[in-house]
Coordinates of C-alpha atoms in Angstrom, one line a residue:
Chain A
M1 CA -1.9 -38.1 -0.8
S2 CA 0.6 -36.4 2.4
K3 CA 3.9 -34.5 1.9
R4 CA 6.1 -37.1 3.0
Q5 CA 4.6 -39.1 -0.2
A6 CA 4.2 -37.0 -3.0
A7 CA 7.7 -35.9 -1.8
A8 CA 8.7 -39.6 -2.5
S9 CA 7.0 -39.7 -6.0
G10 CA 8.4 -36.8 -6.9
A11 CA 12.2 -37.9 -6.1
A12 CA 11.3 -41.9 -7.9
E13 CA 10.1 -39.1 -10.8
Y14 CA 13.6 -37.5 -11.3
L15 CA 15.5 -40.9 -10.7
T16 CA 13.2 -42.2 -13.7
I17 CA 14.2 -40.1 -15.8
A18 CA 18.0 -40.0 -14.7
F19 CA 18.0 -43.5 -15.5
T20 CA 16.5 -42.6 -19.3
Y21 CA 18.3 -40.6 -20.1
F22 CA 21.4 -42.5 -18.6
T23 CA 20.0 -45.4 -20.6
V24 CA 19.8 -43.3 -24.0
G25 CA 23.5 -42.4 -23.1
V26 CA 24.5 -45.8 -23.0
T27 CA 22.6 -46.6 -26.3
V28 CA 23.9 -43.6 -28.3
S29 CA 27.5 -44.5 -27.7
V30 CA 27.0 -48.1 -28.3
T31 CA 25.9 -47.2 -32.0
L32 CA 28.3 -45.0 -32.7
V33 CA 31.1 -46.9 -31.3
D34 CA 29.8 -50.2 -33.4
R35 CA 30.0 -48.1 -36.3
G36 CA 33.9 -47.2 -35.8
V37 CA 33.8 -43.8 -34.7
D38 CA 36.5 -43.1 -32.6
T39 CA 36.4 -42.4 -29.0
G40 CA 36.9 -38.4 -28.8
L41 CA 34.0 -38.0 -31.3
T42 CA 32.0 -40.3 -30.1
V43 CA 31.6 -38.1 -26.5
G44 CA 32.1 -35.3 -29.1
A45 CA 29.1 -36.0 -30.6
A46 CA 27.1 -37.0 -27.9
F47 CA 27.5 -33.5 -26.3
M48 CA 28.0 -30.9 -28.9
V49 CA 24.7 -31.9 -30.6
H50 CA 22.8 -32.7 -26.9
S51 CA 19.9 -34.3 -28.7
A52 CA 20.4 -38.3 -28.9
T53 CA 17.3 -38.6 -31.7
S54 CA 19.2 -36.2 -34.0
V55 CA 22.4 -38.3 -33.9
L56 CA 20.5 -41.7 -34.1
A57 CA 18.6 -40.2 -37.0
Y58 CA 21.7 -39.2 -38.6
V59 CA 23.1 -42.6 -38.2
A60 CA 20.8 -44.1 -39.9
V61 CA 20.4 -42.4 -42.6
S62 CA 24.3 -42.9 -43.2
D63 CA 24.2 -46.4 -42.2
A64 CA 21.5 -47.2 -45.0
G65 CA 23.7 -45.1 -47.8
G66 CA 22.1 -41.6 -47.6
A67 CA 24.0 -38.9 -48.9
M68 CA 25.3 -36.1 -46.1
I69 CA 22.7 -33.9 -46.6
A70 CA 20.0 -36.5 -46.1
G71 CA 21.4 -37.1 -42.7
L72 CA 21.1 -33.5 -41.9
L73 CA 18.2 -32.9 -42.8
S74 CA 16.7 -35.9 -40.9
G75 CA 18.3 -35.0 -38.0
W76 CA 17.5 -31.4 -37.9
L77 CA 13.8 -32.6 -38.3
V78 CA 13.4 -34.9 -35.5
A79 CA 14.7 -31.9 -33.1
S80 CA 12.3 -29.5 -34.0
R81 CA 10.2 -30.9 -31.0
F82 CA 12.8 -28.7 -29.1
G83 CA 12.4 -25.6 -30.5
L84 CA 8.0 -26.3 -30.1
L85 CA 9.5 -27.4 -26.0
A86 CA 11.7 -24.3 -25.7
A87 CA 8.8 -21.9 -27.2
T88 CA 6.2 -23.5 -24.3
L89 CA 9.0 -23.2 -22.1
G90 CA 9.5 -19.4 -22.7
A91 CA 6.0 -18.6 -22.5
R92 CA 6.1 -19.6 -19.1
L93 CA 9.6 -18.8 -17.7
H94 CA 10.0 -15.1 -16.3
V95 CA 14.1 -14.8 -16.3
G96 CA 16.4 -12.8 -18.1
V97 CA 17.9 -13.0 -21.5
P98 CA 21.5 -15.4 -20.8
E99 CA 19.2 -17.7 -18.8
R100 CA 16.7 -18.1 -21.4
V101 CA 19.5 -19.2 -24.0
L102 CA 20.5 -21.5 -21.2
A103 CA 17.2 -23.1 -20.7
G104 CA 16.5 -23.0 -24.3
L105 CA 19.4 -25.4 -25.6
N106 CA 18.4 -27.2 -22.5
A107 CA 14.8 -28.1 -23.7
F108 CA 13.7 -31.4 -23.9
D109 CA 11.0 -33.0 -23.0
P110 CA 10.6 -34.3 -19.7
N111 CA 12.4 -31.0 -18.5
V112 CA 9.9 -28.8 -19.9
A113 CA 7.0 -31.0 -19.2
M114 CA 7.6 -30.7 -16.1
A115 CA 8.3 -27.8 -15.5
V116 CA 5.0 -26.0 -17.3
R117 CA 2.8 -28.2 -14.6
E118 CA 4.1 -25.8 -11.9
D119 CA 1.6 -23.0 -11.4
K120 CA 4.1 -20.3 -9.8
P121 CA 7.0 -19.2 -12.0
G122 CA 9.4 -19.6 -9.3
R123 CA 8.5 -23.0 -9.3
V124 CA 8.6 -23.6 -13.2
R125 CA 11.9 -22.4 -12.9
S126 CA 13.2 -24.4 -10.1
V127 CA 11.6 -27.8 -11.2
F128 CA 12.8 -27.1 -14.9
W129 CA 16.7 -27.2 -13.8
R130 CA 16.3 -29.8 -11.1
T131 CA 15.0 -32.2 -14.2
T132 CA 17.5 -30.6 -16.4
A133 CA 20.4 -32.1 -13.7
M134 CA 18.8 -34.8 -13.3
M135 CA 18.3 -35.5 -17.0
I136 CA 22.3 -34.2 -18.0
G137 CA 23.8 -36.4 -15.4
G138 CA 22.2 -39.6 -15.7
W139 CA 22.8 -38.9 -19.9
I140 CA 26.8 -38.1 -19.0
V141 CA 27.4 -41.3 -17.0
G142 CA 25.2 -43.1 -20.0
V143 CA 27.8 -41.4 -23.0
F144 CA 31.0 -42.6 -20.8
L145 CA 30.2 -45.8 -19.6
G146 CA 28.6 -46.7 -23.5
L147 CA 32.3 -46.2 -24.7
W148 CA 33.1 -48.9 -22.9
V149 CA 30.1 -51.4 -23.6
G150 CA 30.7 -50.6 -27.2
N151 CA 34.0 -51.7 -27.0
V152 CA 33.7 -54.5 -24.8
L153 CA 30.7 -56.7 -27.2
G154 CA 32.0 -56.7 -30.1
D155 CA 30.0 -58.5 -32.9
T156 CA 27.0 -56.6 -31.6
S157 CA 24.5 -57.8 -33.5
R158 CA 24.7 -61.2 -31.7
F159 CA 23.5 -59.3 -28.9
G160 CA 20.3 -58.1 -30.5
L161 CA 21.7 -54.4 -30.7
D162 CA 20.7 -53.5 -33.9
V163 CA 17.2 -53.7 -32.7
V164 CA 18.4 -51.6 -29.7
F165 CA 18.1 -48.5 -32.1
P166 CA 14.8 -48.7 -33.7
A167 CA 13.6 -49.7 -30.2
A168 CA 15.1 -46.5 -28.6
L169 CA 13.3 -44.3 -30.8
L170 CA 10.0 -46.0 -30.7
G171 CA 10.6 -45.5 -26.9
I172 CA 11.2 -41.8 -27.0
I173 CA 7.8 -41.5 -29.3
G174 CA 5.9 -43.7 -26.6
G175 CA 4.5 -40.6 -25.0
A176 CA 3.4 -38.9 -28.0
L177 CA 1.7 -42.4 -29.7
R178 CA -1.0 -42.1 -26.9
R179 CA -2.3 -38.8 -29.1
R180 CA -5.0 -40.7 -32.3
D181 CA -3.2 -38.1 -34.7
A182 CA 0.1 -38.5 -33.2
L183 CA -0.7 -42.3 -34.2
A184 CA -2.3 -41.4 -37.5
A185 CA 1.1 -39.4 -38.4
A186 CA 3.4 -42.2 -37.3
F187 CA 1.7 -44.9 -39.4
S188 CA 1.5 -42.8 -42.2
A189 CA 5.2 -42.0 -42.2
A190 CA 6.0 -45.5 -41.7
A191 CA 3.9 -47.0 -44.6
I192 CA 5.4 -43.5 -47.1
T193 CA 8.8 -44.9 -45.8
L194 CA 8.3 -48.6 -46.5
I195 CA 6.9 -47.7 -49.8
L196 CA 9.3 -45.7 -50.9
F197 CA 12.6 -47.2 -49.3
P198 CA 13.4 -49.6 -52.4
A199 CA 12.7 -46.9 -54.9
L200 CA 14.3 -43.9 -54.2
P201 CA 18.0 -43.0 -53.2
A202 CA 19.0 -43.7 -49.6
G203 CA 17.6 -40.7 -47.1
L204 CA 14.9 -39.5 -49.3
P205 CA 11.8 -41.7 -48.0
I206 CA 12.7 -40.6 -44.4
L207 CA 12.4 -37.1 -45.4
L208 CA 9.3 -37.9 -47.5
S209 CA 8.0 -38.9 -44.5
V210 CA 6.9 -35.4 -42.9
A211 CA 3.9 -35.8 -45.3
G212 CA 3.0 -38.0 -42.4
A213 CA 2.4 -35.5 -40.2
A214 CA -0.1 -33.9 -43.0
V215 CA -2.1 -36.9 -42.6
G216 CA -2.2 -36.8 -38.9
V217 CA -3.4 -33.1 -38.9
A218 CA -6.0 -33.7 -41.6
Y219 CA -7.1 -36.6 -39.0
S220 CA -7.6 -34.3 -36.0
Q221 CA -9.1 -31.9 -38.2
R222 CA -11.6 -34.6 -39.6
Q223 CA -12.4 -35.4 -35.7
Q224 CA -13.3 -31.6 -34.4
V225 CA -15.9 -31.1 -37.4
P226 CA -19.1 -31.9 -36.1
S227 CA -21.2 -34.7 -38.4
Chain B
M1 CA 29.5 -39.8 -37.6
T2 CA 32.3 -36.9 -38.9
W3 CA 33.2 -33.6 -37.0
A4 CA 31.6 -32.0 -39.7
A5 CA 28.2 -34.0 -39.1
A6 CA 28.4 -33.3 -35.2
V7 CA 28.9 -29.3 -35.9
F8 CA 26.2 -29.4 -38.3
L9 CA 23.9 -31.1 -35.9
M10 CA 24.8 -29.1 -33.1
L11 CA 24.0 -25.7 -35.2
G12 CA 20.7 -26.7 -36.4
V13 CA 19.5 -28.3 -33.5
A14 CA 20.5 -25.1 -31.1
G15 CA 19.7 -23.0 -33.8
Q16 CA 16.1 -24.6 -33.7
R17 CA 16.0 -24.6 -29.9
L18 CA 16.9 -20.6 -29.7
F19 CA 14.6 -19.6 -32.2
G20 CA 11.3 -21.7 -30.3
M21 CA 12.9 -19.6 -27.4
F22 CA 12.8 -16.4 -28.5
V23 CA 10.8 -16.4 -31.7
A24 CA 8.7 -19.5 -32.9
G25 CA 5.7 -19.0 -29.1
S26 CA 3.9 -15.6 -30.9
L27 CA 4.9 -17.1 -34.4
L28 CA 3.1 -20.4 -33.5
A29 CA 0.3 -18.9 -31.2
R30 CA -1.5 -16.8 -34.3
R31 CA -1.1 -20.1 -36.4
P32 CA -3.2 -23.3 -35.0
L33 CA -2.4 -25.9 -38.0
S34 CA 0.5 -24.6 -38.3
R35 CA 1.2 -25.7 -34.8
S36 CA -0.4 -28.8 -35.0
F37 CA 1.7 -29.6 -38.2
A38 CA 5.3 -29.0 -36.5
D39 CA 4.0 -30.8 -33.4
L40 CA 3.8 -34.1 -35.7
V41 CA 6.6 -33.9 -37.4
P42 CA 9.0 -35.1 -34.9
V43 CA 6.5 -38.1 -34.7
A44 CA 6.3 -38.8 -38.2
V45 CA 10.4 -38.8 -38.9
V46 CA 11.2 -40.8 -36.3
A47 CA 8.5 -43.4 -37.0
A48 CA 10.1 -43.4 -40.6
L49 CA 13.2 -44.6 -38.7
V50 CA 11.9 -46.9 -37.2
A51 CA 10.4 -48.6 -39.9
Q52 CA 13.3 -48.0 -42.2
L53 CA 15.2 -49.7 -39.5
T54 CA 13.0 -52.3 -38.7
F55 CA 12.6 -53.6 -42.0
S56 CA 15.7 -52.6 -44.2
R57 CA 18.9 -54.6 -45.1
A58 CA 21.3 -53.3 -47.5
G59 CA 18.8 -51.8 -49.9
S60 CA 15.8 -53.8 -49.9
L61 CA 13.1 -55.0 -47.5
E62 CA 13.4 -58.1 -45.2
I63 CA 11.9 -59.5 -42.1
D64 CA 14.1 -60.8 -39.3
A65 CA 14.5 -61.7 -35.6
R66 CA 14.6 -57.5 -35.3
L67 CA 10.6 -57.5 -36.2
A68 CA 10.3 -59.6 -33.4
G69 CA 12.3 -57.1 -30.7
M70 CA 10.4 -54.5 -32.3
A71 CA 7.1 -56.6 -31.6
V72 CA 7.8 -57.2 -28.2
A73 CA 9.5 -53.3 -27.9
A74 CA 5.8 -51.8 -29.4
V75 CA 4.0 -53.7 -26.8
L76 CA 5.9 -52.7 -24.0
V77 CA 5.9 -49.2 -24.8
W78 CA 2.1 -49.2 -25.2
R79 CA 1.8 -51.0 -21.0
R80 CA 4.1 -47.8 -20.4
A81 CA 7.3 -49.8 -19.5
P82 CA 10.6 -48.3 -18.4
F83 CA 12.9 -46.7 -21.4
A84 CA 15.0 -50.0 -20.2
V85 CA 13.1 -52.5 -20.1
V86 CA 11.8 -51.8 -23.4
V87 CA 15.5 -51.2 -25.2
V88 CA 16.5 -54.7 -23.1
A89 CA 13.9 -56.6 -23.8
A90 CA 13.6 -56.1 -27.4
A91 CA 17.2 -56.8 -27.9
A92 CA 16.4 -60.0 -25.8
T93 CA 14.1 -61.1 -28.1
A94 CA 16.3 -60.4 -31.5
A95 CA 19.4 -61.7 -29.7
G96 CA 16.9 -65.3 -28.5
L97 CA 15.9 -65.6 -31.8
R98 CA 19.2 -65.6 -33.4
A99 CA 20.8 -67.8 -30.9
F100 CA 18.3 -70.9 -32.3

């Protein structure tokens, strides 16, 4: 690849990330506005929590009638991946404490993945912040546009917006699902929830689906044992 | 969503990010099995949410246009379609079925 082609594909990657986070921002706002959440709280929740998956997980559990604590636990559990991503980034980022705090608070899937691909410490830092800027830029515009879209649409299930919600979540984990152990974890977790859902209090089946992660680990352990 | 929920979610999410940045790296490096379990927790919980959002309606299981939309979404995710395409196609499929 020539230098020019490399630059072009790099720019395309940044734009794709910005557009993805724009769409995620729209989804989060529309989802909250659709549930009667006012403008201030929709924007506040989006920017304070700083994790679309956490907000959507909380909303999904409270929609099902789950207690607040069950919603919070689900929101925290799905964000645990950001802790792991921050750990991965932390090992490669050689900067002072204030910048480490800021970088940690902004650890998302694409910016960490793109940063740790780089070899030189200086490049890790610049690629991380550049990707972060693109993501957050797209996210901010998306959240505000979503406010407007949510208010204009009215009856959202007519537009299939109740499917936007699960489809967005599926899209978020789509990359991870290419691994066999992740697929095993995902299918077991889904099965656990669907079996327990009619019997247990709302929210509990989601929390118990964590057991699916153990199935995934068991699966990968079995693959490693030579037969 | 309430302000209290937003604040608690924020504290939990930011706390985990900082814990990861400053503490978890060295802890997890020494425990590969915990690391792979922790790796899979978010995927498992999100998959459970997807299942619930696809099949549940007012406390019981129900199959409707949502399933068709999600089938389209699954195929598109598998084919590595852009995020926006996945979301819009899923919504359009469900909306299309409901229009009939």
